[in-house]
Amino acid sequence: MYRTAVVTAAALALAVLSAAAMTAAAPQVPCYFIFGDSLVDNGNNNFIVSMARANYPPYGIDFAGGPTGRFSNGLTTVDVIGKLPLPAAGRVNKTRAKTSEPAARILAIATTKLLGFDDLVPPFSEASGQQLLRGANFASAAAGIREETGQQLGARISFSGQVQNYQAAVQEVVSILGDDEAAAAAHLGRCVFTVGMGSNDYLNNYFMPALYSTGSRYTPERYADALAEQYAGALRAMYRYGARKVALVGVGQVGCSPNELAQRSSDGVACVELEQINGAVRMFNRRLVGLVDSFNRILPGAHFTYVNVYGIFEDIIKSPGAHGLKVTNAGCCGVGRNNGQVTCLPFQTPCGNRHEYLF
């Protein structure tokens, strides 16, 4: 639950800082836009007909105000990053940014804080108006890069749908800034974006042969190629709408998650390796590294950074004690083997030592 977010936040923060610092000694980060799945969803699925929802106890047990739709007991990784203090941005350079006077006044207000926001980044489903100048969270639990991914769980917002929502947000930003597209482009160019997709394309698609045909139609290599190609197209659409500083988060060791251990591990401890999940994920992650290199080479002004979450989790699972953890193969809350066959039920009592659990 929350522990996972805390441990991975350091690496994500380094990527965010790297992306922000590549263009200025004192990075200006007036806003933060988030794309992803249940690892970072903060309430977008609350408003759609979906089984992939977390707006009930015990989720949010350690979150001020209770359940919000976050799939954790407290803050998520991106929440932690959003609270990180970074060097303060100066006011907008109106000459360099070529902003109109009304746009400059609005942006001067929006850039008084960077990451280190007093308020958490809101879900897009609840954000409007000038809130969008500081960013939004578009993530949706059960979502994937492929449109059909996660469909057995009901409605969800695929990555292409999240990008469409971002495009709508950009249009609203342009409107707020007096229809000054140059001002909007300058503003978005200083924002930070984190994108983390792909886990569900394996867990809730490729490795569910009873429900999806992708496992029989694609080898792991070809599936990784197809995913990366579709991913790249949506990322390029984000770039066309102003995204420049992007932390691209790789897929973690999903073959070590309680759900996969419960279903596929002979002893409930050994991770599902080789082409069975972890090996397939590594193939996909290698293609993400290539995407980052390609985008930085061919897209003017692009500053993409790859975040090796797979390596982070590998280190945690090998040396849990070094991270203050004791249990890495079972959920603190859930049903069935490894507490991983069904997610937390409404009002289920979680473990009492949740700070010692990775999941």
Tab-separated table of C-alpha atoms in Angstrom:
chain	number	residue	atom	x	y	z
A	1	MET	CA	0.000	0.000	0.000
A	2	TYR	CA	1.483	3.389	0.999
A	3	ARG	CA	4.944	1.937	1.592
A	4	THR	CA	5.352	1.202	-2.095
A	5	ALA	CA	4.696	4.839	-2.917
A	6	VAL	CA	7.279	6.072	-0.428
A	7	VAL	CA	10.035	3.756	-1.592
A	8	THR	CA	9.609	4.519	-5.290
A	9	ALA	CA	9.112	8.251	-4.806
A	10	ALA	CA	12.835	8.888	-4.487
A	11	ALA	CA	13.604	7.512	-7.940
A	12	LEU	CA	10.631	9.235	-9.517
A	13	ALA	CA	11.642	12.473	-7.840
A	14	LEU	CA	15.113	12.210	-9.341
A	15	ALA	CA	13.536	11.768	-12.765
A	16	VAL	CA	11.259	14.751	-12.212
A	17	LEU	CA	14.185	16.877	-11.060
A	18	SER	CA	16.241	15.677	-14.011
A	19	ALA	CA	13.513	16.565	-16.481
A	20	ALA	CA	12.948	19.952	-14.871
A	21	ALA	CA	16.612	20.848	-14.574
A	22	MET	CA	17.657	20.020	-18.124
A	23	THR	CA	16.616	23.454	-19.392
A	24	ALA	CA	17.397	25.805	-16.506
A	25	ALA	CA	19.681	26.086	-13.502
A	26	ALA	CA	16.655	27.104	-11.410
A	27	PRO	CA	13.919	24.832	-12.789
A	28	GLN	CA	10.469	26.310	-13.222
A	29	VAL	CA	7.739	23.778	-12.558
A	30	PRO	CA	4.415	25.561	-12.323
A	31	CYS	CA	2.314	22.454	-12.873
A	32	TYR	CA	2.271	18.682	-12.763
A	33	PHE	CA	0.283	16.377	-15.062
A	34	ILE	CA	-0.091	12.681	-14.238
A	35	PHE	CA	-1.070	9.728	-16.447
A	36	GLY	CA	-1.305	6.112	-15.345
A	37	ASP	CA	-3.309	3.330	-13.745
A	38	SER	CA	-4.278	2.229	-10.222
A	39	LEU	CA	-0.798	3.022	-8.891
A	40	VAL	CA	-1.556	6.731	-9.249
A	41	ASP	CA	-5.338	7.016	-9.784
A	42	ASN	CA	-6.623	9.483	-7.193
A	43	GLY	CA	-10.334	9.324	-7.862
A	44	ASN	CA	-11.105	9.413	-11.585
A	45	ASN	CA	-12.720	5.969	-11.444
A	46	ASN	CA	-15.117	7.110	-8.715
A	47	PHE	CA	-17.358	8.592	-11.377
A	48	ILE	CA	-17.547	5.707	-13.841
A	49	VAL	CA	-19.174	2.269	-13.699
A	50	SER	CA	-16.184	0.138	-12.786
A	51	MET	CA	-15.141	-2.648	-10.459
A	52	ALA	CA	-11.716	-0.981	-10.291
A	53	ARG	CA	-12.572	1.527	-7.587
A	54	ALA	CA	-11.089	2.314	-4.190
A	55	ASN	CA	-13.424	4.927	-2.744
A	56	TYR	CA	-14.310	2.872	0.322
A	57	PRO	CA	-12.569	1.825	3.568
A	58	PRO	CA	-10.029	0.471	4.355
A	59	TYR	CA	-8.506	2.408	1.432
A	60	GLY	CA	-7.556	5.831	2.723
A	61	ILE	CA	-7.269	4.638	6.313
A	62	ASP	CA	-4.197	6.858	6.792
A	63	PHE	CA	-5.338	9.636	4.471
A	64	ALA	CA	-6.782	12.816	5.933
A	65	GLY	CA	-10.474	12.724	5.119
A	66	GLY	CA	-10.593	8.989	4.422
A	67	PRO	CA	-11.066	7.171	1.094
A	68	THR	CA	-10.617	9.235	-2.059
A	69	GLY	CA	-10.220	6.628	-4.790
A	70	ARG	CA	-6.502	6.083	-4.194
A	71	PHE	CA	-5.533	2.408	-4.145
A	72	SER	CA	-3.487	2.854	-0.989
A	73	ASN	CA	-3.861	3.501	2.705
A	74	GLY	CA	-2.393	6.994	2.294
A	75	LEU	CA	-0.549	9.031	-0.291
A	76	THR	CA	0.489	7.642	-3.665
A	77	THR	CA	3.909	8.073	-5.245
A	78	VAL	CA	2.836	11.077	-7.283
A	79	ASP	CA	1.280	12.681	-4.197
A	80	VAL	CA	4.639	12.448	-2.462
A	81	ILE	CA	6.396	13.960	-5.481
A	82	GLY	CA	3.858	16.763	-5.626
A	83	LYS	CA	4.778	17.721	-2.076
A	84	LEU	CA	8.524	17.844	-2.738
A	85	PRO	CA	10.013	21.321	-2.294
A	86	LEU	CA	11.947	22.517	-5.339
A	87	PRO	CA	13.568	25.887	-6.079
A	88	ALA	CA	10.943	28.589	-6.496
A	89	ALA	CA	10.192	29.822	-9.987
A	90	GLY	CA	10.457	33.472	-10.831
A	91	ARG	CA	7.673	35.358	-12.463
A	92	VAL	CA	7.046	34.792	-16.125
A	93	ASN	CA	9.512	36.498	-18.455
A	94	LYS	CA	6.922	38.222	-20.587
A	95	THR	CA	9.320	39.145	-23.370
A	96	ARG	CA	10.831	35.698	-23.718
A	97	ALA	CA	7.484	33.907	-23.382
A	98	LYS	CA	5.701	36.477	-25.585
A	99	THR	CA	2.641	36.439	-23.355
A	100	SER	CA	-0.156	38.953	-23.343
A	101	GLU	CA	-0.501	41.126	-20.228
A	102	PRO	CA	-3.614	39.272	-18.919
A	103	ALA	CA	-1.899	35.924	-19.480
A	104	ALA	CA	1.219	37.113	-17.658
A	105	ARG	CA	-0.799	38.168	-14.610
A	106	ILE	CA	-2.543	34.801	-14.425
A	107	LEU	CA	0.713	32.877	-14.858
A	108	ALA	CA	2.451	34.960	-12.197
A	109	ILE	CA	-0.102	33.618	-9.725
A	110	ALA	CA	0.169	30.042	-10.979
A	111	THR	CA	3.980	29.950	-10.765
A	112	THR	CA	4.381	31.062	-7.161
A	113	LYS	CA	4.631	27.384	-6.177
A	114	LEU	CA	6.401	24.493	-7.837
A	115	LEU	CA	6.294	20.841	-6.899
A	116	GLY	CA	5.853	21.398	-3.227
A	117	PHE	CA	2.260	22.437	-3.909
A	118	ASP	CA	0.225	23.153	-0.802
A	119	ASP	CA	-2.614	21.107	-2.297
A	120	LEU	CA	-2.468	17.691	-3.934
A	121	VAL	CA	-2.902	17.559	-7.702
A	122	PRO	CA	-6.644	16.987	-8.268
A	123	PRO	CA	-8.177	14.249	-10.414
A	124	PHE	CA	-9.197	15.552	-13.819
A	125	SER	CA	-12.784	14.556	-13.041
A	126	GLU	CA	-12.841	17.233	-10.327
A	127	ALA	CA	-10.496	19.859	-11.792
A	128	SER	CA	-11.674	22.925	-13.637
A	129	GLY	CA	-10.788	26.500	-14.437
A	130	GLN	CA	-7.574	27.907	-13.048
A	131	GLN	CA	-6.885	24.668	-11.160
A	132	LEU	CA	-5.733	23.284	-14.500
A	133	LEU	CA	-2.899	25.820	-14.593
A	134	ARG	CA	-1.280	23.768	-11.820
A	135	GLY	CA	-1.972	20.405	-13.402
A	136	ALA	CA	-4.313	17.446	-13.145
A	137	ASN	CA	-4.244	13.700	-12.619
A	138	PHE	CA	-5.725	11.751	-15.550
A	139	ALA	CA	-4.908	8.236	-14.262
A	140	SER	CA	-7.504	5.482	-14.248
A	141	ALA	CA	-7.328	2.123	-12.482
A	142	ALA	CA	-7.385	-0.942	-14.790
A	143	ALA	CA	-6.419	1.220	-17.771
A	144	GLY	CA	-3.837	0.216	-20.313
A	145	ILE	CA	-2.176	1.302	-23.501
A	146	ARG	CA	-4.490	-0.957	-25.502
A	147	GLU	CA	-8.137	0.057	-25.631
A	148	GLU	CA	-9.509	-3.337	-24.593
A	149	THR	CA	-7.195	-3.802	-21.616
A	150	GLY	CA	-9.088	-4.219	-18.340
A	151	GLN	CA	-12.511	-4.361	-19.978
A	152	GLN	CA	-13.572	-7.272	-17.749
A	153	LEU	CA	-13.526	-4.799	-14.841
A	154	GLY	CA	-15.915	-2.364	-16.471
A	155	ALA	CA	-15.300	1.220	-17.486
A	156	ARG	CA	-11.814	2.710	-17.329
A	157	ILE	CA	-9.991	5.489	-19.148
A	158	SER	CA	-7.374	4.061	-21.492
A	159	PHE	CA	-4.148	5.929	-22.140
A	160	SER	CA	-5.532	7.366	-25.367
A	161	GLY	CA	-8.589	8.517	-23.404
A	162	GLN	CA	-6.345	10.141	-20.819
A	163	VAL	CA	-4.472	11.947	-23.576
A	164	GLN	CA	-7.783	13.143	-25.016
A	165	ASN	CA	-8.707	14.502	-21.581
A	166	TYR	CA	-5.335	16.231	-21.440
A	167	GLN	CA	-5.987	17.804	-24.828
A	168	ALA	CA	-9.311	19.115	-23.502
A	169	ALA	CA	-7.487	20.512	-20.472
A	170	VAL	CA	-4.976	22.256	-22.736
A	171	GLN	CA	-7.807	23.900	-24.658
A	172	GLU	CA	-9.175	25.183	-21.357
A	173	VAL	CA	-5.733	26.485	-20.375
A	174	VAL	CA	-5.547	28.362	-23.681
A	175	SER	CA	-8.964	29.859	-22.981
A	176	ILE	CA	-7.988	30.889	-19.433
A	177	LEU	CA	-4.948	32.671	-20.833
A	178	GLY	CA	-7.039	34.811	-23.124
A	179	ASP	CA	-6.754	32.490	-26.132
A	180	ASP	CA	-3.017	33.181	-26.089
A	181	GLU	CA	-1.565	29.960	-27.524
A	182	ALA	CA	2.006	31.215	-27.111
A	183	ALA	CA	1.399	31.786	-23.406
A	184	ALA	CA	-0.121	28.322	-23.046
A	185	ALA	CA	2.800	26.705	-24.879
A	186	ALA	CA	5.306	28.541	-22.685
A	187	HIS	CA	3.444	27.499	-19.541
A	188	LEU	CA	3.098	23.830	-20.507
A	189	GLY	CA	6.725	23.730	-21.584
A	190	ARG	CA	7.748	24.318	-17.972
A	191	CYS	CA	5.381	21.709	-16.537
A	192	VAL	CA	6.401	18.201	-15.489
A	193	PHE	CA	4.572	15.099	-16.719
A	194	THR	CA	4.764	11.563	-15.338
A	195	VAL	CA	3.421	8.713	-17.445
A	196	GLY	CA	3.274	5.124	-16.226
A	197	MET	CA	1.309	2.628	-18.314
A	198	GLY	CA	1.667	-1.004	-19.356
A	199	SER	CA	1.144	-3.120	-16.237
A	200	ASN	CA	-2.484	-3.840	-17.043
A	201	ASP	CA	-1.654	-4.639	-20.649
A	202	TYR	CA	0.071	-7.687	-19.214
A	203	LEU	CA	-1.929	-8.496	-16.070
A	204	ASN	CA	-5.370	-7.644	-17.441
A	205	ASN	CA	-4.846	-8.609	-21.059
A	206	TYR	CA	-1.878	-10.607	-22.364
A	207	PHE	CA	-1.716	-13.067	-19.467
A	208	MET	CA	-5.487	-13.624	-19.275
A	209	PRO	CA	-5.977	-16.116	-22.148
A	210	ALA	CA	-9.527	-16.970	-21.095
A	211	LEU	CA	-10.616	-13.394	-21.805
A	212	TYR	CA	-8.118	-11.986	-24.321
A	213	SER	CA	-6.600	-13.359	-27.519
A	214	THR	CA	-3.402	-11.275	-27.456
A	215	GLY	CA	-1.442	-14.069	-25.775
A	216	SER	CA	-2.110	-16.399	-28.697
A	217	ARG	CA	-1.772	-13.753	-31.428
A	218	TYR	CA	1.535	-12.234	-30.292
A	219	THR	CA	4.842	-13.588	-29.100
A	220	PRO	CA	6.162	-11.641	-26.084
A	221	GLU	CA	8.575	-9.809	-28.393
A	222	ARG	CA	5.879	-8.819	-30.888
A	223	TYR	CA	3.520	-7.789	-28.107
A	224	ALA	CA	6.187	-5.534	-26.615
A	225	ASP	CA	6.725	-4.029	-30.075
A	226	ALA	CA	3.002	-3.435	-30.590
A	227	LEU	CA	2.579	-1.866	-27.157
A	228	ALA	CA	5.582	0.399	-27.594
A	229	GLU	CA	4.386	1.534	-31.024
A	230	GLN	CA	0.919	2.421	-29.732
A	231	TYR	CA	2.411	4.074	-26.641
A	232	ALA	CA	4.730	6.174	-28.798
A	233	GLY	CA	1.833	7.487	-30.862
A	234	ALA	CA	-0.033	8.728	-27.793
A	235	LEU	CA	3.127	10.240	-26.301
A	236	ARG	CA	3.740	12.129	-29.532
A	237	ALA	CA	0.186	13.483	-29.265
A	238	MET	CA	1.032	14.766	-25.788
A	239	TYR	CA	4.132	16.415	-27.213
A	240	ARG	CA	2.045	18.140	-29.884
A	241	TYR	CA	-0.068	19.554	-27.062
A	242	GLY	CA	2.848	21.009	-25.166
A	243	ALA	CA	4.350	18.196	-23.064
A	244	ARG	CA	8.127	18.606	-22.972
A	245	LYS	CA	9.461	17.398	-19.597
A	246	VAL	CA	8.232	13.823	-19.290
A	247	ALA	CA	9.224	11.108	-16.811
A	248	LEU	CA	8.314	7.810	-18.492
A	249	VAL	CA	7.866	5.206	-15.769
A	250	GLY	CA	8.673	1.615	-16.673
A	251	VAL	CA	6.632	-1.399	-15.602
A	252	GLY	CA	7.659	-2.954	-12.298
A	253	GLN	CA	8.113	-6.593	-11.321
A	254	VAL	CA	4.447	-7.421	-11.674
A	255	GLY	CA	5.341	-11.114	-11.607
A	256	CYS	CA	6.159	-10.592	-7.927
A	257	SER	CA	2.811	-9.029	-7.018
A	258	PRO	CA	0.540	-10.928	-4.604
A	259	ASN	CA	-2.046	-11.469	-7.335
A	260	GLU	CA	0.399	-13.173	-9.686
A	261	LEU	CA	2.085	-15.108	-6.883
A	262	ALA	CA	-1.336	-16.408	-5.846
A	263	GLN	CA	-2.186	-17.555	-9.359
A	264	ARG	CA	1.115	-18.719	-10.833
A	265	SER	CA	3.821	-19.227	-8.210
A	266	SER	CA	4.258	-22.803	-7.008
A	267	ASP	CA	5.150	-21.765	-3.471
A	268	GLY	CA	3.598	-18.305	-3.280
A	269	VAL	CA	7.062	-16.802	-2.837
A	270	ALA	CA	9.059	-17.266	-6.049
A	271	CYS	CA	8.360	-14.528	-8.584
A	272	VAL	CA	6.900	-15.481	-11.955
A	273	GLU	CA	9.950	-15.120	-14.194
A	274	LEU	CA	11.075	-15.795	-17.738
A	275	GLU	CA	8.514	-15.062	-20.445
A	276	GLN	CA	5.816	-15.591	-17.838
A	277	ILE	CA	5.288	-11.961	-16.923
A	278	ASN	CA	8.586	-10.588	-15.584
A	279	GLY	CA	10.544	-11.626	-18.652
A	280	ALA	CA	7.889	-10.169	-20.937
A	281	VAL	CA	7.849	-6.947	-18.933
A	282	ARG	CA	11.614	-6.590	-19.305
A	283	MET	CA	11.221	-6.783	-23.088
A	284	PHE	CA	8.702	-3.944	-22.957
A	285	ASN	CA	10.867	-1.832	-20.669
A	286	ARG	CA	13.831	-2.144	-23.018
A	287	ARG	CA	11.680	-0.668	-25.753
A	288	LEU	CA	10.744	2.233	-23.488
A	289	VAL	CA	14.419	3.076	-23.077
A	290	GLY	CA	14.669	3.191	-26.864
A	291	LEU	CA	11.597	5.443	-27.065
A	292	VAL	CA	13.100	7.901	-24.604
A	293	ASP	CA	16.366	8.040	-26.530
A	294	SER	CA	14.511	8.494	-29.818
A	295	PHE	CA	12.216	11.249	-28.550
A	296	ASN	CA	15.099	13.198	-27.046
A	297	ARG	CA	16.957	12.940	-30.337
A	298	ILE	CA	14.222	13.842	-32.805
A	299	LEU	CA	11.640	15.992	-30.967
A	300	PRO	CA	12.780	19.615	-30.545
A	301	GLY	CA	12.784	20.703	-26.907
A	302	ALA	CA	11.822	17.242	-25.614
A	303	HIS	CA	13.319	16.099	-22.313
A	304	PHE	CA	12.133	12.551	-21.634
A	305	THR	CA	13.533	10.542	-18.720
A	306	TYR	CA	13.098	6.791	-18.185
A	307	VAL	CA	12.383	5.648	-14.613
A	308	ASN	CA	13.590	2.100	-13.944
A	309	VAL	CA	10.869	1.004	-11.536
A	310	TYR	CA	11.616	-2.641	-12.369
A	311	GLY	CA	15.106	-2.246	-10.919
A	312	ILE	CA	13.766	-0.414	-7.879
A	313	PHE	CA	11.374	-3.237	-7.032
A	314	GLU	CA	14.036	-5.834	-7.709
A	315	ASP	CA	16.211	-4.177	-5.089
A	316	ILE	CA	13.349	-3.960	-2.598
A	317	ILE	CA	12.373	-7.603	-3.007
A	318	LYS	CA	15.979	-8.780	-2.677
A	319	SER	CA	16.692	-6.615	0.385
A	320	PRO	CA	13.387	-5.689	2.042
A	321	GLY	CA	15.001	-5.021	5.409
A	322	ALA	CA	17.105	-2.245	3.920
A	323	HIS	CA	13.849	-0.460	3.126
A	324	GLY	CA	12.188	-1.121	6.472
A	325	LEU	CA	9.978	-3.886	5.104
A	326	LYS	CA	9.310	-7.450	6.219
A	327	VAL	CA	6.604	-8.764	3.868
A	328	THR	CA	6.900	-8.500	0.084
A	329	ASN	CA	4.878	-11.493	-1.136
A	330	ALA	CA	1.442	-10.802	0.356
A	331	GLY	CA	-0.995	-7.953	0.536
A	332	CYS	CA	-1.719	-6.167	3.780
A	333	CYS	CA	-5.358	-6.333	2.768
A	334	GLY	CA	-7.104	-8.695	0.396
A	335	VAL	CA	-8.661	-12.131	0.023
A	336	GLY	CA	-7.298	-15.566	-0.866
A	337	ARG	CA	-3.788	-16.899	-1.276
A	338	ASN	CA	-1.178	-14.218	-0.554
A	339	ASN	CA	-4.117	-11.884	0.133
A	340	GLY	CA	-3.876	-11.343	-3.589
A	341	GLN	CA	-6.750	-13.084	-5.338
A	342	VAL	CA	-9.270	-10.343	-4.545
A	343	THR	CA	-8.483	-6.745	-3.598
A	344	CYS	CA	-9.561	-5.194	-0.301
A	345	LEU	CA	-13.253	-5.671	0.339
A	346	PRO	CA	-15.321	-2.773	1.672
A	347	PHE	CA	-14.662	-2.252	5.385
A	348	GLN	CA	-12.277	-5.221	5.544
A	349	THR	CA	-9.799	-4.985	8.414
A	350	PRO	CA	-6.238	-4.593	7.055
A	351	CYS	CA	-3.126	-5.914	8.765
A	352	GLY	CA	-2.019	-4.021	11.842
A	353	ASN	CA	1.600	-3.632	10.728
A	354	ARG	CA	1.010	-2.165	7.282
A	355	HIS	CA	4.237	-0.154	7.422
A	356	GLU	CA	6.084	-3.486	7.086
A	357	TYR	CA	4.277	-4.521	3.873
A	358	LEU	CA	5.322	-3.668	0.346
A	359	PHE	CA	1.802	-4.321	-0.968
